[in-house]
PDB file of C-alpha atoms in Angstrom:
ATOM      1  CA  UNK A   1     -15.406   6.115 -22.588  1.00  0.00           C
ATOM      2  CA  UNK A   2     -14.021   9.659 -22.048  1.00  0.00           C
ATOM      3  CA  UNK A   3     -14.557   9.295 -18.232  1.00  0.00           C
ATOM      4  CA  UNK A   4     -12.686   5.984 -18.181  1.00  0.00           C
ATOM      5  CA  UNK A   5      -9.889   7.485 -20.161  1.00  0.00           C
ATOM      6  CA  UNK A   6      -9.611  10.376 -17.712  1.00  0.00           C
ATOM      7  CA  UNK A   7      -9.753   7.974 -14.733  1.00  0.00           C
ATOM      8  CA  UNK A   8      -7.124   5.647 -16.146  1.00  0.00           C
ATOM      9  CA  UNK A   9      -4.348   8.228 -16.677  1.00  0.00           C
ATOM     10  CA  UNK A  10      -0.607   7.636 -16.560  1.00  0.00           C
ATOM     11  CA  UNK A  11      -0.448   8.221 -12.861  1.00  0.00           C
ATOM     12  CA  UNK A  12      -3.204   5.675 -11.994  1.00  0.00           C
ATOM     13  CA  UNK A  13      -1.844   3.044 -14.381  1.00  0.00           C
ATOM     14  CA  UNK A  14       1.691   3.511 -12.998  1.00  0.00           C
ATOM     15  CA  UNK A  15       0.262   3.235  -9.435  1.00  0.00           C
ATOM     16  CA  UNK A  16      -1.449  -0.055 -10.335  1.00  0.00           C
ATOM     17  CA  UNK A  17       1.656  -1.493 -11.952  1.00  0.00           C
ATOM     18  CA  UNK A  18       3.981  -0.606  -9.091  1.00  0.00           C
ATOM     19  CA  UNK A  19       1.308  -1.673  -6.593  1.00  0.00           C
ATOM     20  CA  UNK A  20       1.378  -5.151  -8.105  1.00  0.00           C
ATOM     21  CA  UNK A  21       5.133  -5.116  -8.058  1.00  0.00           C
ATOM     22  CA  UNK A  22       5.153  -3.984  -4.455  1.00  0.00           C
ATOM     23  CA  UNK A  23       2.973  -6.939  -3.567  1.00  0.00           C
ATOM     24  CA  UNK A  24       5.284  -9.285  -5.415  1.00  0.00           C
ATOM     25  CA  UNK A  25       8.264  -7.827  -3.408  1.00  0.00           C
ATOM     26  CA  UNK A  26       6.406  -8.279  -0.174  1.00  0.00           C
ATOM     27  CA  UNK A  27       5.413 -11.908  -0.797  1.00  0.00           C
ATOM     28  CA  UNK A  28       8.790 -12.793  -2.412  1.00  0.00           C
ATOM     29  CA  UNK A  29      10.908 -11.391   0.392  1.00  0.00           C
ATOM     30  CA  UNK A  30       8.710 -12.900   3.057  1.00  0.00           C
ATOM     31  CA  UNK A  31       8.732 -16.337   1.326  1.00  0.00           C
ATOM     32  CA  UNK A  32      12.502 -16.405   0.734  1.00  0.00           C
ATOM     33  CA  UNK A  33      13.117 -15.439   4.362  1.00  0.00           C
ATOM     34  CA  UNK A  34      10.749 -18.086   5.684  1.00  0.00           C
ATOM     35  CA  UNK A  35      11.350 -20.950   3.273  1.00  0.00           C
ATOM     36  CA  UNK A  36      15.042 -20.717   2.551  1.00  0.00           C
ATOM     37  CA  UNK A  37      16.546 -18.749   5.467  1.00  0.00           C
ATOM     38  CA  UNK A  38      14.231 -20.310   8.070  1.00  0.00           C
ATOM     39  CA  UNK A  39      13.295 -16.903   9.625  1.00  0.00           C
ATOM     40  CA  UNK A  40      10.333 -17.017  12.008  1.00  0.00           C
ATOM     41  CA  UNK A  41       6.998 -16.367  10.255  1.00  0.00           C
ATOM     42  CA  UNK A  42       6.038 -13.031  11.830  1.00  0.00           C
ATOM     43  CA  UNK A  43       9.575 -11.715  11.488  1.00  0.00           C
ATOM     44  CA  UNK A  44       9.762 -12.713   7.869  1.00  0.00           C
ATOM     45  CA  UNK A  45       6.386 -11.157   7.129  1.00  0.00           C
ATOM     46  CA  UNK A  46       7.377  -7.935   8.961  1.00  0.00           C
ATOM     47  CA  UNK A  47      10.634  -7.587   7.045  1.00  0.00           C
ATOM     48  CA  UNK A  48       8.740  -8.226   3.855  1.00  0.00           C
ATOM     49  CA  UNK A  49       6.291  -5.441   4.720  1.00  0.00           C
ATOM     50  CA  UNK A  50       9.060  -2.966   5.620  1.00  0.00           C
ATOM     51  CA  UNK A  51      10.949  -3.727   2.371  1.00  0.00           C
ATOM     52  CA  UNK A  52       7.786  -3.398   0.250  1.00  0.00           C
ATOM     53  CA  UNK A  53       6.879  -0.028   1.888  1.00  0.00           C
ATOM     54  CA  UNK A  54      10.394   1.192   1.034  1.00  0.00           C
ATOM     55  CA  UNK A  55      10.070  -0.169  -2.476  1.00  0.00           C
ATOM     56  CA  UNK A  56       6.608   1.603  -2.759  1.00  0.00           C
ATOM     57  CA  UNK A  57       8.057   4.925  -1.503  1.00  0.00           C
ATOM     58  CA  UNK A  58      10.891   4.961  -4.055  1.00  0.00           C
ATOM     59  CA  UNK A  59       8.761   3.774  -6.986  1.00  0.00           C
ATOM     60  CA  UNK A  60       5.902   6.123  -6.138  1.00  0.00           C
ATOM     61  CA  UNK A  61       8.339   9.041  -5.614  1.00  0.00           C
ATOM     62  CA  UNK A  62      10.168   8.665  -8.912  1.00  0.00           C
ATOM     63  CA  UNK A  63       7.805   7.044 -11.414  1.00  0.00           C
ATOM     64  CA  UNK A  64       4.199   7.381 -10.193  1.00  0.00           C
ATOM     65  CA  UNK A  65       3.957  10.912  -8.767  1.00  0.00           C
ATOM     66  CA  UNK A  66       7.236  12.279 -10.170  1.00  0.00           C
ATOM     67  CA  UNK A  67       8.337  14.096  -7.034  1.00  0.00           C
ATOM     68  CA  UNK A  68      10.001  17.445  -7.354  1.00  0.00           C
ATOM     69  CA  UNK A  69      11.655  17.404  -3.908  1.00  0.00           C
ATOM     70  CA  UNK A  70      15.307  18.304  -4.315  1.00  0.00           C
ATOM     71  CA  UNK A  71      16.803  19.147  -0.995  1.00  0.00           C
ATOM     72  CA  UNK A  72      17.466  16.484   1.717  1.00  0.00           C
ATOM     73  CA  UNK A  73      14.922  18.345   3.925  1.00  0.00           C
ATOM     74  CA  UNK A  74      12.210  18.094   1.267  1.00  0.00           C
ATOM     75  CA  UNK A  75      12.953  14.437   0.628  1.00  0.00           C
ATOM     76  CA  UNK A  76      12.909  13.511   4.304  1.00  0.00           C
ATOM     77  CA  UNK A  77       9.591  15.457   4.726  1.00  0.00           C
ATOM     78  CA  UNK A  78       8.126  13.463   1.792  1.00  0.00           C
ATOM     79  CA  UNK A  79       9.371  10.183   3.250  1.00  0.00           C
ATOM     80  CA  UNK A  80       7.956  11.002   6.663  1.00  0.00           C
ATOM     81  CA  UNK A  81       4.593  11.893   5.257  1.00  0.00           C
ATOM     82  CA  UNK A  82       4.561   8.785   3.162  1.00  0.00           C
ATOM     83  CA  UNK A  83       5.334   6.582   6.170  1.00  0.00           C
ATOM     84  CA  UNK A  84       2.800   8.461   8.215  1.00  0.00           C
ATOM     85  CA  UNK A  85       0.175   7.844   5.487  1.00  0.00           C
ATOM     86  CA  UNK A  86       1.037   4.150   5.411  1.00  0.00           C
ATOM     87  CA  UNK A  87       0.862   3.876   9.168  1.00  0.00           C
ATOM     88  CA  UNK A  88      -2.622   5.514   9.035  1.00  0.00           C
ATOM     89  CA  UNK A  89      -3.882   3.078   6.431  1.00  0.00           C
ATOM     90  CA  UNK A  90      -2.418   0.141   8.346  1.00  0.00           C
ATOM     91  CA  UNK A  91      -4.612   1.193  11.245  1.00  0.00           C
ATOM     92  CA  UNK A  92      -7.575   1.593   8.941  1.00  0.00           C
ATOM     93  CA  UNK A  93      -6.924  -1.936   7.639  1.00  0.00           C
ATOM     94  CA  UNK A  94      -6.639  -3.475  11.121  1.00  0.00           C
ATOM     95  CA  UNK A  95      -9.682  -1.726  12.405  1.00  0.00           C
ATOM     96  CA  UNK A  96     -11.631  -2.283   9.252  1.00  0.00           C
ATOM     97  CA  UNK A  97     -11.012  -6.035   9.186  1.00  0.00           C
ATOM     98  CA  UNK A  98     -11.773  -6.272  12.851  1.00  0.00           C
ATOM     99  CA  UNK A  99     -15.103  -4.415  12.434  1.00  0.00           C
ATOM    100  CA  UNK A 100     -16.235  -6.323   9.316  1.00  0.00           C
ATOM    101  CA  UNK A 101     -15.031  -9.743  10.601  1.00  0.00           C
ATOM    102  CA  UNK A 102     -15.573  -9.704  14.357  1.00  0.00           C
ATOM    103  CA  UNK A 103     -18.176  -6.961  15.073  1.00  0.00           C
ATOM    104  CA  UNK A 104     -20.509  -7.047  12.042  1.00  0.00           C
ATOM    105  CA  UNK A 105     -19.708 -10.610  10.912  1.00  0.00           C
ATOM    106  CA  UNK A 106     -19.936  -9.447   7.300  1.00  0.00           C
ATOM    107  CA  UNK A 107     -19.906 -12.242   4.695  1.00  0.00           C
ATOM    108  CA  UNK A 108     -19.929 -14.818   7.525  1.00  0.00           C
ATOM    109  CA  UNK A 109     -20.379 -18.342   6.175  1.00  0.00           C
ATOM    110  CA  UNK A 110     -19.087 -20.376   9.093  1.00  0.00           C
ATOM    111  CA  UNK A 111     -15.607 -20.764   7.653  1.00  0.00           C
ATOM    112  CA  UNK A 112     -12.683 -18.526   6.689  1.00  0.00           C
ATOM    113  CA  UNK A 113     -14.357 -17.306   3.463  1.00  0.00           C
ATOM    114  CA  UNK A 114     -15.861 -14.359   5.205  1.00  0.00           C
ATOM    115  CA  UNK A 115     -12.454 -13.268   6.586  1.00  0.00           C
ATOM    116  CA  UNK A 116     -10.950 -13.414   3.083  1.00  0.00           C
ATOM    117  CA  UNK A 117     -13.773 -11.380   1.562  1.00  0.00           C
ATOM    118  CA  UNK A 118     -13.550  -8.819   4.411  1.00  0.00           C
ATOM    119  CA  UNK A 119      -9.811  -8.581   4.007  1.00  0.00           C
ATOM    120  CA  UNK A 120     -10.141  -8.049   0.318  1.00  0.00           C
ATOM    121  CA  UNK A 121     -12.805  -5.328   0.759  1.00  0.00           C
ATOM    122  CA  UNK A 122     -10.654  -3.439   3.233  1.00  0.00           C
ATOM    123  CA  UNK A 123      -7.570  -3.965   1.081  1.00  0.00           C
ATOM    124  CA  UNK A 124      -9.308  -2.223  -1.860  1.00  0.00           C
ATOM    125  CA  UNK A 125     -10.237   0.708   0.427  1.00  0.00           C
ATOM    126  CA  UNK A 126      -6.622   0.896   1.732  1.00  0.00           C
ATOM    127  CA  UNK A 127      -5.183   0.893  -1.815  1.00  0.00           C
ATOM    128  CA  UNK A 128      -7.468   3.797  -2.833  1.00  0.00           C
ATOM    129  CA  UNK A 129      -6.640   5.694   0.344  1.00  0.00           C
ATOM    130  CA  UNK A 130      -2.922   5.043  -0.211  1.00  0.00           C
ATOM    131  CA  UNK A 131      -3.177   6.563  -3.685  1.00  0.00           C
ATOM    132  CA  UNK A 132      -4.936   9.751  -2.499  1.00  0.00           C
ATOM    133  CA  UNK A 133      -2.622  10.141   0.601  1.00  0.00           C
ATOM    134  CA  UNK A 134       0.429   9.776  -1.626  1.00  0.00           C
ATOM    135  CA  UNK A 135      -0.906  12.138  -4.309  1.00  0.00           C
ATOM    136  CA  UNK A 136      -2.305  14.884  -2.073  1.00  0.00           C
ATOM    137  CA  UNK A 137      -0.267  14.602   1.107  1.00  0.00           C
ATOM    138  CA  UNK A 138       3.169  12.887   0.650  1.00  0.00           C
ATOM    139  CA  UNK A 139       3.978  13.855  -2.887  1.00  0.00           C
ATOM    140  CA  UNK A 140       1.936  17.034  -3.156  1.00  0.00           C
ATOM    141  CA  UNK A 141       3.353  19.284  -5.855  1.00  0.00           C
TER     142      UNK A 141
END
């Protein structure tokens, strides 16, 4: 119980809450652009991703990792490192899904179920990587 308490500290719980909100922002923005404004699917999705990454940066900076960057230079450096970290994990996700799905045929059942499972497995890895990249690289105290 003590280990669980230590693992689920304020920072981790905040990261989970804002991660869920970031996902909601991504899906909501993409859906509104596609369904109501009739934006092309890939463009709507891309805009949703960009907005959710910006949302994640500001919420992680202020409420999750409580950044102490004060000058414009420090804030821009944090932002650049955050974006660099997200770009890295995007590559990890693309390569990971490709490897699991197309090279190793992990969880292959002859339908799209395997893809969904592979995508979920890689997404969990990416979420964990994003936490550590943000904590020890982008918002390092």
